[in-house]
Structure formats: structure tokens, C-alpha cells
Short mmCIF file of C-alpha atoms in Angstrom, two decimals:
data_model
loop_
_atom_site.label_atom_id
_atom_site.label_comp_id
_atom_site.label_asym_id
_atom_site.label_seq_id
_atom_site.Cartn_x
_atom_site.Cartn_y
_atom_site.Cartn_z
CA MET A 9 -46.67 -20.11 -23.77
CA LEU A 10 -44.69 -16.73 -23.49
CA LYS A 11 -41.48 -16.26 -23.00
CA ALA A 12 -40.37 -13.65 -20.47
CA VAL A 13 -37.80 -11.03 -22.07
CA ARG A 14 -37.08 -8.14 -19.83
CA TYR A 15 -37.51 -8.27 -15.95
CA LEU A 16 -39.11 -5.34 -15.33
CA GLY A 17 -38.85 -5.42 -11.49
CA PRO A 18 -41.07 -7.00 -8.12
CA VAL A 19 -44.72 -6.43 -7.64
CA GLY A 20 -43.97 -4.97 -4.57
CA LEU A 21 -47.52 -7.15 -3.18
CA GLY A 22 -48.17 -11.06 -2.00
CA VAL A 23 -46.81 -13.84 -0.20
CA THR A 24 -45.53 -15.10 -3.68
CA SER A 25 -43.52 -12.12 -4.45
CA PRO A 26 -44.47 -11.70 -7.45
CA GLN A 27 -42.71 -10.08 -10.11
CA LEU A 28 -42.79 -7.90 -13.54
CA PHE A 29 -41.45 -8.80 -16.84
CA LEU A 30 -42.15 -8.02 -20.04
CA ALA A 31 -42.69 -10.98 -22.16
CA ASP A 32 -42.44 -11.95 -26.13
CA ASP A 33 -45.52 -10.05 -27.05
CA ARG A 34 -45.20 -7.21 -26.18
CA GLN A 35 -47.60 -7.42 -22.48
CA VAL A 36 -46.17 -7.02 -19.21
CA TYR A 37 -47.17 -9.41 -17.06
CA VAL A 38 -46.78 -10.12 -13.53
CA VAL A 39 -44.98 -13.81 -12.75
CA LYS A 40 -45.23 -15.98 -9.75
CA LEU A 41 -41.66 -18.15 -9.53
CA GLN A 42 -41.40 -21.82 -9.52
CA ASN A 43 -39.03 -20.94 -6.14
CA ASN A 44 -41.89 -19.08 -4.63
CA HIS A 45 -42.11 -20.07 -0.67
CA LEU A 46 -45.27 -21.47 -0.83
CA GLY A 47 -44.01 -24.16 -3.77
CA PRO A 48 -44.81 -25.05 -7.48
CA LYS A 49 -48.19 -26.34 -6.05
CA ILE A 50 -49.71 -22.67 -6.76
CA LEU A 51 -48.00 -22.34 -10.34
CA VAL A 52 -50.41 -25.39 -10.65
CA ASN A 53 -53.56 -23.96 -8.99
CA GLU A 54 -53.10 -20.67 -11.30
CA LEU A 55 -53.13 -22.84 -14.33
CA ILE A 56 -56.27 -24.56 -13.48
CA ALA A 57 -58.50 -21.47 -12.72
CA ALA A 58 -56.64 -19.64 -16.05
CA ARG A 59 -58.22 -22.32 -18.08
CA LEU A 60 -61.32 -23.07 -16.29
CA GLY A 61 -61.68 -19.17 -16.70
CA ILE A 62 -61.74 -19.16 -20.49
CA LEU A 63 -64.34 -22.42 -20.71
CA THR A 64 -66.37 -20.30 -18.31
CA ASP A 65 -66.15 -16.96 -19.45
CA LEU A 66 -64.97 -15.45 -16.12
CA CYS A 67 -63.25 -11.98 -15.25
CA PHE A 68 -60.03 -13.28 -14.97
CA PRO A 69 -57.00 -11.98 -16.40
CA SER A 70 -55.24 -13.57 -19.25
CA GLY A 71 -52.85 -15.75 -17.85
CA ASP A 72 -50.21 -18.28 -19.18
CA ILE A 73 -46.98 -20.30 -18.60
CA ILE A 74 -44.19 -18.41 -18.89
CA PHE A 75 -40.63 -19.73 -20.32
CA ILE A 76 -37.47 -17.38 -18.18
CA GLN A 77 -34.12 -17.49 -19.31
CA PRO A 78 -32.61 -16.11 -16.20
CA ARG A 79 -29.38 -15.17 -18.19
CA GLU A 80 -31.49 -12.77 -21.11
CA VAL A 81 -33.37 -11.01 -18.98
CA PHE A 82 -32.44 -10.64 -15.08
CA HIS A 83 -28.83 -9.32 -16.22
CA ARG A 84 -27.77 -7.35 -13.19
CA HIS A 85 -30.80 -8.57 -10.99
CA ARG A 86 -28.82 -11.31 -9.31
CA ALA A 87 -30.45 -11.86 -6.23
CA HIS A 88 -33.62 -13.38 -8.98
CA SER A 89 -31.66 -14.93 -10.91
CA ALA A 90 -31.62 -18.09 -8.51
CA ALA A 91 -34.99 -18.56 -10.30
CA GLY A 92 -33.58 -21.26 -12.57
CA SER A 93 -34.17 -21.36 -16.04
CA GLY A 94 -37.90 -23.03 -16.36
CA TYR A 95 -41.08 -22.73 -16.19
CA HIS A 96 -43.56 -19.92 -14.03
CA PHE A 97 -47.16 -18.56 -14.30
CA ALA A 98 -47.35 -14.97 -15.67
CA SER A 99 -50.80 -13.11 -15.22
CA LEU A 100 -51.74 -10.03 -17.19
CA PHE A 101 -50.74 -6.80 -15.43
CA LEU A 102 -53.49 -4.99 -15.29
CA ALA A 103 -52.30 -0.98 -15.36
CA GLY A 104 -54.26 1.74 -13.70
CA SER A 105 -56.81 -0.86 -11.85
CA ARG A 106 -57.93 -0.03 -7.98
CA TYR A 107 -59.13 -2.14 -5.42
CA VAL A 108 -63.17 -2.97 -5.52
CA THR A 109 -65.33 -0.74 -3.33
CA LYS A 110 -68.94 0.13 -2.66
CA ALA A 111 -68.52 2.98 -4.06
CA ASN A 112 -66.90 1.94 -7.63
CA LEU A 113 -68.86 -1.13 -7.79
CA PRO A 114 -72.02 0.23 -9.16
CA ARG A 115 -69.86 2.01 -12.38
CA ALA A 116 -69.07 -1.96 -13.34
CA VAL A 117 -70.06 -2.78 -16.49
CA ASN A 118 -69.31 -6.99 -16.17
CA LYS A 119 -70.87 -7.09 -12.65
CA ARG A 120 -73.28 -10.68 -14.16
CA GLN A 121 -69.27 -11.74 -14.59
CA MET A 122 -69.02 -12.08 -10.60
CA ALA A 123 -72.00 -14.45 -10.49
CA GLY A 124 -69.67 -17.13 -12.51
CA VAL A 125 -66.66 -15.87 -9.72
CA VAL A 126 -68.73 -16.47 -6.81
CA LEU A 127 -69.77 -19.88 -8.16
CA PHE A 128 -66.05 -20.47 -8.96
CA ASP A 129 -65.08 -20.15 -5.60
CA HIS A 130 -67.41 -22.06 -4.37
CA LEU A 131 -66.97 -25.53 -6.76
CA PHE A 132 -63.11 -25.00 -5.90
CA HIS A 133 -62.96 -24.43 -2.58
CA ASN A 134 -61.02 -20.72 -3.14
CA MET A 135 -61.21 -19.85 0.41
CA ASP A 136 -58.59 -16.38 0.04
CA ARG A 137 -61.27 -13.84 -1.49
CA THR A 138 -63.43 -14.67 1.84
CA GLN A 139 -59.90 -13.22 3.85
CA ASN A 140 -58.07 -11.33 0.76
CA TYR A 141 -59.07 -7.69 -0.19
CA LYS A 142 -57.09 -7.19 -3.23
CA ASN A 143 -57.74 -9.69 -5.18
CA LEU A 144 -60.78 -7.90 -6.64
CA LEU A 145 -59.69 -5.65 -9.30
CA ILE A 146 -61.47 -2.48 -10.90
CA ARG A 147 -60.47 -0.63 -13.94
CA ARG A 148 -61.53 1.79 -16.63
CA GLU A 149 -61.63 0.05 -20.31
CA ASP A 150 -63.11 1.36 -23.71
CA GLN A 151 -66.22 -0.13 -23.19
CA GLY A 152 -66.27 1.03 -19.21
CA TYR A 153 -65.50 0.04 -15.80
CA ARG A 154 -64.90 -3.68 -15.47
CA ILE A 155 -64.20 -5.83 -12.58
CA TYR A 156 -61.40 -8.44 -12.82
CA ALA A 157 -60.63 -11.59 -10.33
CA ILE A 158 -57.20 -12.33 -9.37
CA ASP A 159 -54.62 -14.78 -7.19
CA HIS A 160 -56.24 -18.48 -7.26
CA SER A 161 -53.26 -19.71 -5.25
CA HIS A 162 -55.23 -20.48 -2.69
CA LEU A 163 -57.10 -22.43 -5.24
CA PHE A 164 -58.24 -26.59 -3.28
CA ARG A 165 -58.86 -24.42 0.09
CA ARG A 166 -55.17 -23.89 0.93
CA GLY A 167 -51.56 -23.78 -2.12
CA ARG A 168 -50.37 -27.04 -0.92
CA TRP A 169 -52.81 -29.32 -1.24
CA THR A 170 -52.36 -33.09 -0.98
CA THR A 171 -53.63 -36.18 -2.32
CA ASP A 172 -55.32 -36.99 1.12
CA SER A 173 -56.97 -33.15 1.30
CA LEU A 174 -58.38 -33.10 -2.19
CA ALA A 175 -60.62 -36.28 -1.37
CA LEU A 176 -61.98 -35.01 1.81
CA LEU A 177 -62.87 -31.37 0.23
CA ALA A 178 -64.35 -33.32 -2.58
CA ASP A 179 -67.62 -34.13 -1.86
CA LYS A 180 -68.24 -30.89 0.53
CA ILE A 181 -70.77 -28.33 -0.26
CA HIS A 182 -71.05 -25.34 2.39
CA ILE A 183 -72.29 -21.44 0.86
CA ASP A 184 -69.93 -19.61 3.05
CA TYR A 185 -72.01 -16.66 2.49
CA ARG A 186 -69.27 -13.87 2.90
CA ARG A 187 -67.40 -15.59 -0.01
CA SER A 188 -70.31 -15.26 -1.65
CA PHE A 189 -69.78 -11.53 -2.05
CA ARG A 190 -72.78 -10.90 -0.20
CA MET A 191 -73.51 -6.92 -1.45
CA LEU A 192 -73.54 -8.89 -5.18
CA LEU A 193 -76.15 -11.64 -3.71
CA LYS A 194 -77.94 -8.56 -2.21
CA TYR A 195 -78.30 -6.00 -4.75
CA TYR A 196 -77.49 -7.11 -8.61
CA PHE A 197 -77.28 -10.76 -8.82
CA THR A 198 -80.33 -12.70 -10.25
CA ALA A 199 -81.14 -16.46 -10.13
CA ASP A 200 -80.48 -16.24 -14.19
CA ASP A 201 -76.86 -14.94 -13.61
CA ILE A 202 -75.83 -18.04 -11.65
CA MET A 203 -77.43 -20.78 -13.56
CA HIS A 204 -76.04 -19.14 -16.64
CA TYR A 205 -72.49 -19.90 -14.84
CA ALA A 206 -73.42 -23.34 -13.96
CA VAL A 207 -74.27 -24.34 -17.46
CA LYS A 208 -70.80 -23.71 -18.37
CA PHE A 209 -69.47 -25.28 -15.55
CA ARG A 210 -71.47 -27.94 -16.25
CA ASP A 211 -70.95 -28.52 -19.85
CA ILE A 212 -67.11 -28.77 -19.14
CA THR A 213 -66.39 -31.91 -19.82
CA GLN A 214 -63.85 -34.62 -18.78
CA GLU A 215 -61.78 -34.61 -21.48
CA GLN A 216 -61.11 -30.79 -21.25
CA LEU A 217 -60.38 -31.15 -17.71
CA ALA A 218 -57.93 -33.93 -18.68
CA GLU A 219 -56.53 -31.21 -21.37
CA ILE A 220 -55.76 -28.99 -18.46
CA ILE A 221 -54.40 -31.27 -16.70
CA GLU A 222 -52.02 -32.40 -19.25
CA GLU A 223 -51.12 -29.04 -19.85
CA ILE A 224 -49.59 -28.41 -16.53
CA PRO A 225 -45.23 -28.77 -16.92
CA SER A 226 -43.94 -31.42 -14.88
CA GLU A 227 -41.62 -29.38 -12.71
CA TRP A 228 -44.53 -27.99 -11.14
CA LEU A 229 -46.63 -31.77 -10.90
CA ALA A 230 -44.09 -34.73 -10.91
CA ASP A 231 -46.31 -37.03 -9.25
CA ALA A 232 -48.56 -39.16 -11.41
CA SER A 233 -51.02 -39.56 -8.59
CA GLU A 234 -51.49 -36.01 -7.79
CA ARG A 235 -52.27 -35.44 -11.08
CA GLN A 236 -54.55 -37.88 -10.67
CA ALA A 237 -56.70 -36.81 -7.77
CA VAL A 238 -56.57 -32.89 -9.29
CA LEU A 239 -58.45 -34.68 -12.29
CA ALA A 240 -60.66 -36.57 -10.11
CA TYR A 241 -61.53 -33.34 -7.75
CA MET A 242 -62.43 -31.27 -10.93
CA VAL A 243 -65.42 -33.97 -11.73
CA LYS A 244 -66.28 -34.48 -8.63
CA ARG A 245 -67.11 -30.68 -8.28
CA LEU A 246 -68.34 -30.35 -11.54
CA ALA A 247 -71.07 -32.79 -10.80
CA LYS A 248 -71.94 -30.85 -8.33
CA VAL A 249 -72.47 -27.40 -9.60
CA MET A 250 -76.07 -27.43 -10.46
CA ASP A 251 -76.67 -28.28 -6.60
CA LEU A 252 -74.38 -25.41 -5.53
CA ALA A 253 -76.02 -22.75 -8.06
CA GLU A 254 -79.74 -23.63 -6.62
CA ARG A 255 -78.07 -23.29 -3.01
CA LEU A 256 -76.57 -19.70 -3.85
CA CYS A 257 -79.53 -19.07 -5.93
CA ARG A 258 -81.99 -19.11 -1.90
CA CYS A 259 -79.60 -16.58 -1.34
CA ILE A 260 -80.12 -14.00 -3.86
CA PRO A 261 -83.37 -12.16 -1.50
CA ASP A 262 -86.51 -11.41 -3.46
CA PRO A 263 -86.04 -8.33 -6.12
CA ASP A 264 -89.31 -6.67 -4.55
CA ARG A 265 -87.48 -6.55 -1.46
CA ARG A 266 -84.31 -5.38 -1.80
CA ALA A 267 -82.76 -2.05 -1.11
CA ASP A 268 -81.27 0.00 -2.76
CA PRO A 269 -77.46 -0.52 -2.50
CA HIS A 270 -75.79 2.91 -1.99
CA GLN A 271 -77.73 3.03 1.32
CA GLU A 272 -75.83 -0.27 2.89
CA GLU A 273 -73.78 0.65 5.84
CA GLN A 274 -71.17 -1.55 5.65
CA PHE A 275 -69.40 -3.30 2.52
CA LEU A 276 -68.75 -6.56 3.84
CA HIS A 277 -66.16 -9.09 2.39
CA MET A 278 -66.20 -7.80 -0.63
CA GLY A 279 -62.79 -6.54 1.07
CA VAL A 280 -62.21 -4.05 3.61
CA VAL A 281 -61.16 -1.26 1.39
CA HIS A 282 -60.17 1.92 1.89
CA PRO A 283 -62.76 4.05 -1.02
CA ASP A 284 -59.24 5.72 -1.94
CA ALA A 285 -56.83 3.32 -2.30
CA SER A 286 -55.30 2.93 -5.71
CA ILE A 287 -53.27 0.46 -6.89
CA GLY A 288 -51.89 1.14 -10.42
CA ASP A 289 -48.84 -1.30 -9.68
CA VAL A 290 -50.80 -3.77 -8.47
CA GLY A 291 -50.66 -7.69 -8.95
CA PRO A 292 -51.57 -11.18 -8.02
CA ASP A 293 -50.70 -11.90 -4.51
#
């Protein structure tokens, strides 16, 4: 768990009004506060995604629970001191990142990890990546350009899910070609890429899922029946992962018929992003 030591200011992007904090590990984090207008379930979704990302080696920024004591970190920022003492969700700030575009995608050295992200989005009904072009980032690092998938607040189709909505979603398998990141499927992924991550998801145990649920602070999710509903939903979804992966594989064209990605006229649903969009100060929505 992290502890905030200094408030740095607003991110300036996102419906959940994320804020920047320096934590006790000397790293800067984008923090979603409990009192965001969509409610604390947003934080539940983010924590679940972060932990599943670790278990399956997805390209999510490091994320963790962060404790904030307003009197210690806000000082003169009275508007935010109302956040209250307690636990919030922090995602590592990716300085120097840009939005993913058709132009910079080929540079990424970790495109294979996006196969896991596509599978994750289908497994857990993360619709937001279809509609929000700001949650795929790329930045230059020592090993080369790396893609990061951020913002999982709308996991389970919507941020403010209910036990009933989870029950309705649990058995649904639908391949959204837009959410499949059409360009990646068309030009870069192989069936082996998809199945590599399918096995990782399949091997997650119910005990590991229960540990994730146990980690959720009670102030984010106090209702025991809702905790059980999330656990049951994830167990059901992971039981369907191989079927879902096989359906995704059928969306991949024959390698011999693949065209040059540079000949693609439109960059569809990886986000219609201006190629010059620079987001040195961006973070999760």
C-alpha cells in the first residue's frame, strides 16, 4: 500500500477528476478519489484490473491502494481536502506518453501484450476502450516504445454496476470487432498471441480471485453480497476464456492474405487520435 506525501495538482482529464500525488515511494501517481462523482465502485474496478493485470502480465501501469491524510498533503488546497482521510486508488503516472496512433503503433515492442488486453476487455466487459481514445498510451523507454492500457473504471460494462447487472453479464459472450482493436488483429496478432494469454487467465485460481476481493477496502465496497457477486462473476467469466479466445482467433486473417498496415486508410477504433497528440501530463480518466 502507498501513502501520499504531497498533492501536486489535477490531471486535467477524465470524468472522475483524477489528481496527481507524490507517494512515499517517491513516484508520482494519478489518483482517483473515493468521492469522485461516479462513486467508490470505480476504485473497486481499478483495483481488480490492476491485480488481474499482474497475474497475466498485461501492459497496465502499476496500480495500488493509496492512503491519503488530507491535513498532511493538501495544505492550501482546501477544495480537495474534503476528500477525507482514507483509501483511494493510485496508478503510476506515465510521464512523456502519447496517445497510440497508426503512425506510432508499429514502433511498440510490446504489441503482443495487447492481445491480452483485448482478451481482458472481452472477458470483463470493458466497453470504455471502444469509446475512449485516451486510454491507450505509448512512450519511449530504455527497451523501446511501450504501449500501456489505462483506465479500467468502466469494467463490468459500467462503473456503477449492481449484483443484477453482473448476473446478466456473466454468461454473455460477444465479440466486438471494434473492441478487438481491429488494426492489431488484422496486422499484428497471431492465434498464438491470443491463446498465450488465454492460458494465463485460465490458470487463475478461485483462491487468487478471492484474495483480490479480500483486498478491496470496506469503505469502497461494504456490502458482502456485492463482494460475492463480483467474485462469482469473475469465476464464471474465466471459465469461458478458452471459448472466447477461440472466437477472437477467428477474427485474425490468414497471414498470407495480410496487407501492409501502412496501407490502411483509417485507424479504426484504436481511437480516432490526432497523430500529433502529445500527453505529457495525461493519466487515467
